[in-house]
PDB file of C-alpha atoms and ligand atoms in Angstrom:
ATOM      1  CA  UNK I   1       0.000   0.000   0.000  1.00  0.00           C
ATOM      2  CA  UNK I   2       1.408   3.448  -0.602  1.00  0.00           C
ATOM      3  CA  UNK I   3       1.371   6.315   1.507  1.00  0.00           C
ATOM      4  CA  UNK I   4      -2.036   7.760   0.062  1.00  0.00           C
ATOM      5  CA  UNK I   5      -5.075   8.225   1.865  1.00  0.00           C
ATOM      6  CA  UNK I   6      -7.821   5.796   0.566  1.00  0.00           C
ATOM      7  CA  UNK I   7     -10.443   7.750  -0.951  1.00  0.00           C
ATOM      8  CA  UNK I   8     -13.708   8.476   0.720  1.00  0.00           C
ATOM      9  CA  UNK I   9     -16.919   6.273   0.794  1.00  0.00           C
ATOM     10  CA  UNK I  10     -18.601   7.697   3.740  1.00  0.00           C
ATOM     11  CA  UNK I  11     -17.788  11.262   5.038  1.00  0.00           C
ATOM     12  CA  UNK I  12     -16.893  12.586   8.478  1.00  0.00           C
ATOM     13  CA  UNK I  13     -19.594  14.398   8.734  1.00  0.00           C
ATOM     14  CA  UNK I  14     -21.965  11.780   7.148  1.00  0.00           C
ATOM     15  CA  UNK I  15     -20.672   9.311  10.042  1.00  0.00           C
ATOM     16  CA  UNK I  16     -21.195  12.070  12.556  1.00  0.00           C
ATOM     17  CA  UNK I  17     -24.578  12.741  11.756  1.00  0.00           C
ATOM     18  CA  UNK I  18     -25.753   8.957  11.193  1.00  0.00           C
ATOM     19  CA  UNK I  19     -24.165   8.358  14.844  1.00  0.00           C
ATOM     20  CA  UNK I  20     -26.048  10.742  16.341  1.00  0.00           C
ATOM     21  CA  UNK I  21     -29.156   9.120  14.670  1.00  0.00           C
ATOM     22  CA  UNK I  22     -28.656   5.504  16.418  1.00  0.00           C
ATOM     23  CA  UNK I  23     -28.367   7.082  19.382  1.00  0.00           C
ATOM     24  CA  UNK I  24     -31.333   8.869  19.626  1.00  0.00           C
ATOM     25  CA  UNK I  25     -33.135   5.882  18.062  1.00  0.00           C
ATOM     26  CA  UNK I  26     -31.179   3.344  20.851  1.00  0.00           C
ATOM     27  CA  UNK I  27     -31.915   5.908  23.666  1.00  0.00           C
ATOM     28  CA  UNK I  28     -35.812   6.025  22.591  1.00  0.00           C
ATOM     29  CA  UNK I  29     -36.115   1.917  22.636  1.00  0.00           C
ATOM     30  CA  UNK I  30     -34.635   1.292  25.839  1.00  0.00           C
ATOM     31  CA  UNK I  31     -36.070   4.643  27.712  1.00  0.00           C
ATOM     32  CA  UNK I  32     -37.412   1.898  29.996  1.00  0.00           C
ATOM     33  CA  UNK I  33     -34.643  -0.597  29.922  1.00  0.00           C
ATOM     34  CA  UNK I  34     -32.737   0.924  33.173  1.00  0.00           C
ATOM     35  CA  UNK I  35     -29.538   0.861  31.655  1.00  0.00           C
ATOM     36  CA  UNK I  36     -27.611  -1.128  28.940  1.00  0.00           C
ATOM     37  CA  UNK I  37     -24.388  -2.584  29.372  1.00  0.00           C
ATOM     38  CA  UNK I  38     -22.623  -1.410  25.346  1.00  0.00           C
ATOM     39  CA  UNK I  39     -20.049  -4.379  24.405  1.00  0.00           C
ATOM     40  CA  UNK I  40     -18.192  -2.749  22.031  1.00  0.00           C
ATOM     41  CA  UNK I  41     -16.168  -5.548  19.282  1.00  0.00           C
ATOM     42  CA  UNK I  42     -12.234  -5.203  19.628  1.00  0.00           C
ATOM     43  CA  UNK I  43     -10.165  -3.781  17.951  1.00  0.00           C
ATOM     44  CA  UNK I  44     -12.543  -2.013  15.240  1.00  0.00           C
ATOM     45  CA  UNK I  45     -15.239  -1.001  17.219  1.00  0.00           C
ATOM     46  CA  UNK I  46     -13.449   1.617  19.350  1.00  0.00           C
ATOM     47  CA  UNK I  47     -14.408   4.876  17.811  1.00  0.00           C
ATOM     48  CA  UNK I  48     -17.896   3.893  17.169  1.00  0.00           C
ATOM     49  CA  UNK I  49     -18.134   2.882  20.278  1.00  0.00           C
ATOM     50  CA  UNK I  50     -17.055   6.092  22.103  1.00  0.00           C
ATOM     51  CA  UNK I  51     -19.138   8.636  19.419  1.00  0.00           C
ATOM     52  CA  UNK I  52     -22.095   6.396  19.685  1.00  0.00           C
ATOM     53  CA  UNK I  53     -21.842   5.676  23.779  1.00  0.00           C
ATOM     54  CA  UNK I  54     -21.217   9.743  23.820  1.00  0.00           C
ATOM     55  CA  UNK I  55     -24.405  10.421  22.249  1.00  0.00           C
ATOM     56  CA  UNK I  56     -26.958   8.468  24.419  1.00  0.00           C
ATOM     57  CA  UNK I  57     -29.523   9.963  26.605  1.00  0.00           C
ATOM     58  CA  UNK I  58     -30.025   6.930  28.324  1.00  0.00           C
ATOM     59  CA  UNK I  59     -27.959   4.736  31.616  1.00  0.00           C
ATOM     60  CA  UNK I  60     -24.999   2.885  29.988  1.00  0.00           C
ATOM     61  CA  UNK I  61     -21.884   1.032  30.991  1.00  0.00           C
ATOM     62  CA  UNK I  62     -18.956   0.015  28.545  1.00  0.00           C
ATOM     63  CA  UNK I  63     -17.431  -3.524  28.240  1.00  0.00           C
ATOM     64  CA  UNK I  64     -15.134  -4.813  25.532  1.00  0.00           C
ATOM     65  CA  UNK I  65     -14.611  -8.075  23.945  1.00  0.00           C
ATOM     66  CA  UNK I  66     -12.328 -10.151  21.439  1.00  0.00           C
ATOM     67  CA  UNK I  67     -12.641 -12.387  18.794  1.00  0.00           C
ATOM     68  CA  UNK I  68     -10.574 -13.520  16.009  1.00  0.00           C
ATOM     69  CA  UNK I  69     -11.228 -15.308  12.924  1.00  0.00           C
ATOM     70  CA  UNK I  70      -9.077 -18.873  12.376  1.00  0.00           C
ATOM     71  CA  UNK I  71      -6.912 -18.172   8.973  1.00  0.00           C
ATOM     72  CA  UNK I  72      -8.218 -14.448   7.750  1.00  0.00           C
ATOM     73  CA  UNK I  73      -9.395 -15.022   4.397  1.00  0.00           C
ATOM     74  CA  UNK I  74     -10.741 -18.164   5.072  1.00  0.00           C
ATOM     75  CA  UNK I  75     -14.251 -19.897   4.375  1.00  0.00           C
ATOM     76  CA  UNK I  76     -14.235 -21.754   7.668  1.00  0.00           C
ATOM     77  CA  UNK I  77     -16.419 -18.773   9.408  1.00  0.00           C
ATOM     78  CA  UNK I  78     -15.171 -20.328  12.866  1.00  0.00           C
ATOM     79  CA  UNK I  79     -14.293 -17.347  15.686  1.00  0.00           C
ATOM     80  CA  UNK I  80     -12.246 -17.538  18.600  1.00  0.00           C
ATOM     81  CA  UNK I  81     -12.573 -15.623  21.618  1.00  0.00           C
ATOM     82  CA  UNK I  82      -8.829 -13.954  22.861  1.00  0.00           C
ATOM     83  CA  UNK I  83     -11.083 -11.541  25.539  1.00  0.00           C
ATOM     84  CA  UNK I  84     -14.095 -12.087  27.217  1.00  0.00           C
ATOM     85  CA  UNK I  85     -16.148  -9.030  28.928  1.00  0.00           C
ATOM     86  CA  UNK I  86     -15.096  -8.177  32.502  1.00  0.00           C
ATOM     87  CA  UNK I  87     -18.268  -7.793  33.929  1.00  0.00           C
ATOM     88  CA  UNK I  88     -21.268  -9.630  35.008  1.00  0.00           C
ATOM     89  CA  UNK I  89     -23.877  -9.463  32.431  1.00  0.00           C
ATOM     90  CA  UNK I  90     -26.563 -11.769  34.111  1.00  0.00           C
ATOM     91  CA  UNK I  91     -30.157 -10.120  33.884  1.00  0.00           C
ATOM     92  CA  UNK I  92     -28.588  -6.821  32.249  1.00  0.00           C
ATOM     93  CA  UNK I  93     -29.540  -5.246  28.604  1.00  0.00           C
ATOM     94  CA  UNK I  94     -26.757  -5.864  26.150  1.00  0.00           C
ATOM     95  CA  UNK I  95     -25.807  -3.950  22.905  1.00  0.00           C
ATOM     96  CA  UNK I  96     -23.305  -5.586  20.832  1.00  0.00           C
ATOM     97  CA  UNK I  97     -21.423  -2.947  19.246  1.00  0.00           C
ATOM     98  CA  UNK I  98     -19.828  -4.287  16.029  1.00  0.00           C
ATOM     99  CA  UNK I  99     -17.438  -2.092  13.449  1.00  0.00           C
ATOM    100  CA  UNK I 100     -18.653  -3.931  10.270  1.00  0.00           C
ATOM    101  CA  UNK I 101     -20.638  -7.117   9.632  1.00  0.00           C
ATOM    102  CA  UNK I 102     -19.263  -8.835   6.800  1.00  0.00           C
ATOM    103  CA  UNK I 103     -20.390 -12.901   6.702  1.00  0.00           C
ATOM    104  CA  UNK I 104     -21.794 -12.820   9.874  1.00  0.00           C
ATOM    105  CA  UNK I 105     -20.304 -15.025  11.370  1.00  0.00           C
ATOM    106  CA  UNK I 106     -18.381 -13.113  13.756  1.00  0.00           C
ATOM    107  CA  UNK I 107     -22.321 -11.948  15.266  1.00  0.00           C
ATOM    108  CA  UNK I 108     -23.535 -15.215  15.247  1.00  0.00           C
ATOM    109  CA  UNK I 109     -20.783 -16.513  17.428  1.00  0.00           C
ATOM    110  CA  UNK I 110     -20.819 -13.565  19.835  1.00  0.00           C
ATOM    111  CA  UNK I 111     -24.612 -13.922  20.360  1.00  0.00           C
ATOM    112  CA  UNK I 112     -24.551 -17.417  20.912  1.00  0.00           C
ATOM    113  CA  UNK I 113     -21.840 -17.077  23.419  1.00  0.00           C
ATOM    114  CA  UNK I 114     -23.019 -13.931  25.061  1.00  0.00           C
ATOM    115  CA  UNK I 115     -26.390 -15.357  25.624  1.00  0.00           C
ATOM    116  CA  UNK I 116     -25.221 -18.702  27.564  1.00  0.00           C
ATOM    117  CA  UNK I 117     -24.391 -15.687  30.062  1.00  0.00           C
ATOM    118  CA  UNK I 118     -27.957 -15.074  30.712  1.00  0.00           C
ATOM    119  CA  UNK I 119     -28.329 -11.418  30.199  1.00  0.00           C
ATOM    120  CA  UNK I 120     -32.140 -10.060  30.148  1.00  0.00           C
ATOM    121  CA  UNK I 121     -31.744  -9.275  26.086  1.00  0.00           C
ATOM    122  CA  UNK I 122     -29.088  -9.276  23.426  1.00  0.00           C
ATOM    123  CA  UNK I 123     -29.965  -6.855  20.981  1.00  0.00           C
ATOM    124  CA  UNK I 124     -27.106  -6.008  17.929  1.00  0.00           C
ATOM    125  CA  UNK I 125     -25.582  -2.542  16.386  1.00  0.00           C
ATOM    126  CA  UNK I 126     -23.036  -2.662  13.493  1.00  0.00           C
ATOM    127  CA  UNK I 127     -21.964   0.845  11.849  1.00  0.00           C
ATOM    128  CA  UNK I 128     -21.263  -1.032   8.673  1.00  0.00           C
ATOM    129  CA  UNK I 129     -23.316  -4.060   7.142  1.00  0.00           C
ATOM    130  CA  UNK I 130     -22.064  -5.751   3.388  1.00  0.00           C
ATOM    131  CA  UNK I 131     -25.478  -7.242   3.044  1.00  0.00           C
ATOM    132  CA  UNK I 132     -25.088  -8.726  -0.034  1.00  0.00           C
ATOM    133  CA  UNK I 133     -21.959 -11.456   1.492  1.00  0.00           C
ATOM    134  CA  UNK I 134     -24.014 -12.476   4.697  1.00  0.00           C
ATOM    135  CA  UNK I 135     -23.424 -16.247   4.709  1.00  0.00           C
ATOM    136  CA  UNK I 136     -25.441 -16.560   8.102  1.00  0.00           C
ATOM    137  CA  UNK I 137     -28.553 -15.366   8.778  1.00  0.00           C
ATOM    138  CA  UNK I 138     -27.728 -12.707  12.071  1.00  0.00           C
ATOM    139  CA  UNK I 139     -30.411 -10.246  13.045  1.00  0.00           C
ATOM    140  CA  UNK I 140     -28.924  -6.956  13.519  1.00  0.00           C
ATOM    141  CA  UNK I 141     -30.713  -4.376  14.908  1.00  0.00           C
ATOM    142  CA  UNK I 142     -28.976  -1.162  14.638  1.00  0.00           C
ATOM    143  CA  UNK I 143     -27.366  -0.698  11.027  1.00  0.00           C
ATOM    144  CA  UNK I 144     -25.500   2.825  10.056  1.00  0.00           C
ATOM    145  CA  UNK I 145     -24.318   2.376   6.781  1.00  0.00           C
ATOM    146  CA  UNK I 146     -25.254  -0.855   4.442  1.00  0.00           C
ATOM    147  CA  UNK I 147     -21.988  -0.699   2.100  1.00  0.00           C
ATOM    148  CA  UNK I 148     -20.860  -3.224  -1.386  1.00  0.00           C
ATOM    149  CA  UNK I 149     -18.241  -5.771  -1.400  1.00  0.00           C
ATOM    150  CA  UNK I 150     -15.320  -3.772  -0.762  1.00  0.00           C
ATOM    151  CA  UNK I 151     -12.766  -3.262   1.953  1.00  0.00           C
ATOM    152  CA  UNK I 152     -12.701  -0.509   4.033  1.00  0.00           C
ATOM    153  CA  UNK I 153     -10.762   1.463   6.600  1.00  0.00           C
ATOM    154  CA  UNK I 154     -11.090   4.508   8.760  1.00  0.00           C
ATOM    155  CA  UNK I 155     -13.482   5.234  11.998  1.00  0.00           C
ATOM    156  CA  UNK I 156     -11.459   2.407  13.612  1.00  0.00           C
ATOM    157  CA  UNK I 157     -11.293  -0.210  10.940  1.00  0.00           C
ATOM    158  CA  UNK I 158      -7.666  -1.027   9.614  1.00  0.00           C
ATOM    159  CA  UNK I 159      -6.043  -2.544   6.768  1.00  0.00           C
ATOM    160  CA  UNK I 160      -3.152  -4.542   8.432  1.00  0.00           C
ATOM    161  CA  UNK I 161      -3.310  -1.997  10.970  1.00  0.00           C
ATOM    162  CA  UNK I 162      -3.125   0.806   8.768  1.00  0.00           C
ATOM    163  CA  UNK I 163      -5.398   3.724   8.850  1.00  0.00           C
ATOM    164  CA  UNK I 164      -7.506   2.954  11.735  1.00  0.00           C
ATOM    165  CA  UNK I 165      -7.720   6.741  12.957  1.00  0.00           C
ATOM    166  CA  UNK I 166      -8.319   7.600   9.616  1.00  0.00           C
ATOM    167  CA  UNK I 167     -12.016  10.295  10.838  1.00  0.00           C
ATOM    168  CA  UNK I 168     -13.914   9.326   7.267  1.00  0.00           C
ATOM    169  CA  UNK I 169     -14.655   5.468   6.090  1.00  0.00           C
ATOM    170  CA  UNK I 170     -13.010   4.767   2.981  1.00  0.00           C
ATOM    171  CA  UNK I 171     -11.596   1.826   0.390  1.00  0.00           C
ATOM    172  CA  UNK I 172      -8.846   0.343  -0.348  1.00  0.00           C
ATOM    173  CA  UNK I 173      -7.943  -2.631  -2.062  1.00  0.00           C
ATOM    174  CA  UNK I 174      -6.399  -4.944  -0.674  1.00  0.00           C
ATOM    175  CA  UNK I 175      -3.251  -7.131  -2.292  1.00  0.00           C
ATOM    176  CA  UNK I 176      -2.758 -10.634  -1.278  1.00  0.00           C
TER     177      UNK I 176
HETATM  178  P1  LIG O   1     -17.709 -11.473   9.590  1.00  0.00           P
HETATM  179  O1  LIG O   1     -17.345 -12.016   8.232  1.00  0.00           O
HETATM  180  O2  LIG O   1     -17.537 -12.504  10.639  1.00  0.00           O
HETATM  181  O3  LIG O   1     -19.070 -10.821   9.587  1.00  0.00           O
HETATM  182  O4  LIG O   1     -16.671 -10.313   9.893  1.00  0.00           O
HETATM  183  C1  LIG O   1     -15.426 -10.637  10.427  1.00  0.00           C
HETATM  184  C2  LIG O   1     -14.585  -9.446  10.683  1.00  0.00           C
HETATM  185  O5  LIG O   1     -13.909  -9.155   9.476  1.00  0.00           O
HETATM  186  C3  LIG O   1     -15.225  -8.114  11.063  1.00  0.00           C
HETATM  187  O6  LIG O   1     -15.560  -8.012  12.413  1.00  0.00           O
HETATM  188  C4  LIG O   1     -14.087  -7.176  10.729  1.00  0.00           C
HETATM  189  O7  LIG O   1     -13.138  -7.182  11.772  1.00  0.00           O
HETATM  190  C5  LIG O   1     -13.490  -7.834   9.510  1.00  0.00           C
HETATM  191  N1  LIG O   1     -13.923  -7.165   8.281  1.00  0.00           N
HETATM  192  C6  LIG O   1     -14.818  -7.599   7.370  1.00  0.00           C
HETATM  193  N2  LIG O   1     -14.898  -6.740   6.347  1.00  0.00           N
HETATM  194  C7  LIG O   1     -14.036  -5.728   6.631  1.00  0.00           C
HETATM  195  C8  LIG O   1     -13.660  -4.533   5.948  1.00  0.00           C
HETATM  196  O8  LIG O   1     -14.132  -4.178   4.852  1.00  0.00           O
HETATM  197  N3  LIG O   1     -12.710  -3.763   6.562  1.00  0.00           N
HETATM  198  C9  LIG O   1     -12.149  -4.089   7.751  1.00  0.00           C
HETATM  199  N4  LIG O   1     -11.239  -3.269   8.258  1.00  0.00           N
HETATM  200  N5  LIG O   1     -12.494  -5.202   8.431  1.00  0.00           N
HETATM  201  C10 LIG O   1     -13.428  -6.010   7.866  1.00  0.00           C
END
């Protein structure tokens, strides 16, 4: 990759504005939930998370989790956990914060395991969603931008670490 700066699919302000939007729409559904415990996706989640958790009207606590796909690239769709969240979430309302849902199997795995932990609903937010190479069917409930078969970086996602603090979403592509 050279030194360029991909070029822009989704503007800062664009992201901005559309973050602001789930979080008035997540604040309105759980006005009666208490509080929600956020889960936000390592490592691309992070700067979703923090706009988005910034913008709520409602009670809200942050955890983080881990995963990792087994051989990137691959067609196996099988996840590993490498952190699990720190806190108890028996009986509480959890938001899984997710970067970018791609097959969906990353989702699928995190609800099934955050779910044998008995919390009182799992309910899903990605900022990105490539519909069209879902492989799984994942219910997601929160969706910012719905985006083509192409990979992108910025707002937290990388490219082999590269341009993760990038403020706008944008493409690259990638060599092999
Ligand atoms: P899944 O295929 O399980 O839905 O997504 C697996 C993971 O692949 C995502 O959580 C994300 O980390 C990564 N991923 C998928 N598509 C992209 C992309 O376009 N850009 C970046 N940076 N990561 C992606």
């Amino acid at each position: 990759m050279t030194d360029a700066l991909p070029p822009e699919l989704i503007s800062e302000s664009d992201i901005r504005k559309r973050v602001s939007e789930l979080a008035a729409q997540i604040s309105s559904d759980y006005a009666d939930a208490g509080e929600v415990v956020l889960i936000g996706v390592l490592k691309g989640s992070f700067i979703f998370l923090a706009d988005l958790s910034r913008n709520l009207t409602i009670p809200r606590t942050i955890e983080f989790i881990a995963v990792s796909s087994y051989g990137a690239g691959s067609k196996s769709g099988a996840v590993r956990l490498v952190m699990d969240v720190r806190g108890n979430i028996e009986g509480r309302h959890v938001l899984i914060v997710e970067d970018i849902v791609d097959t969906g199997h990353t989702l699928n795995y995190l609800i099934g395991m955050l779910e044998s932990h008995n919390p009182a609903s799992i309910r899903t937010c990605t900022l990105l969603h490539k519909a069209e190479r879902a492989e799984v069917e994942v219910t997601i409930d929160y969706v910012g931008f719905n985006i083509g078969d192409e990979w992108v970086v910025g707002y937290g996602l990388d490219y082999a670490e590269q341009n993760r603090t990038l403020p706008y979403i944008g493409n690259v592509q990638p060599v092999d």
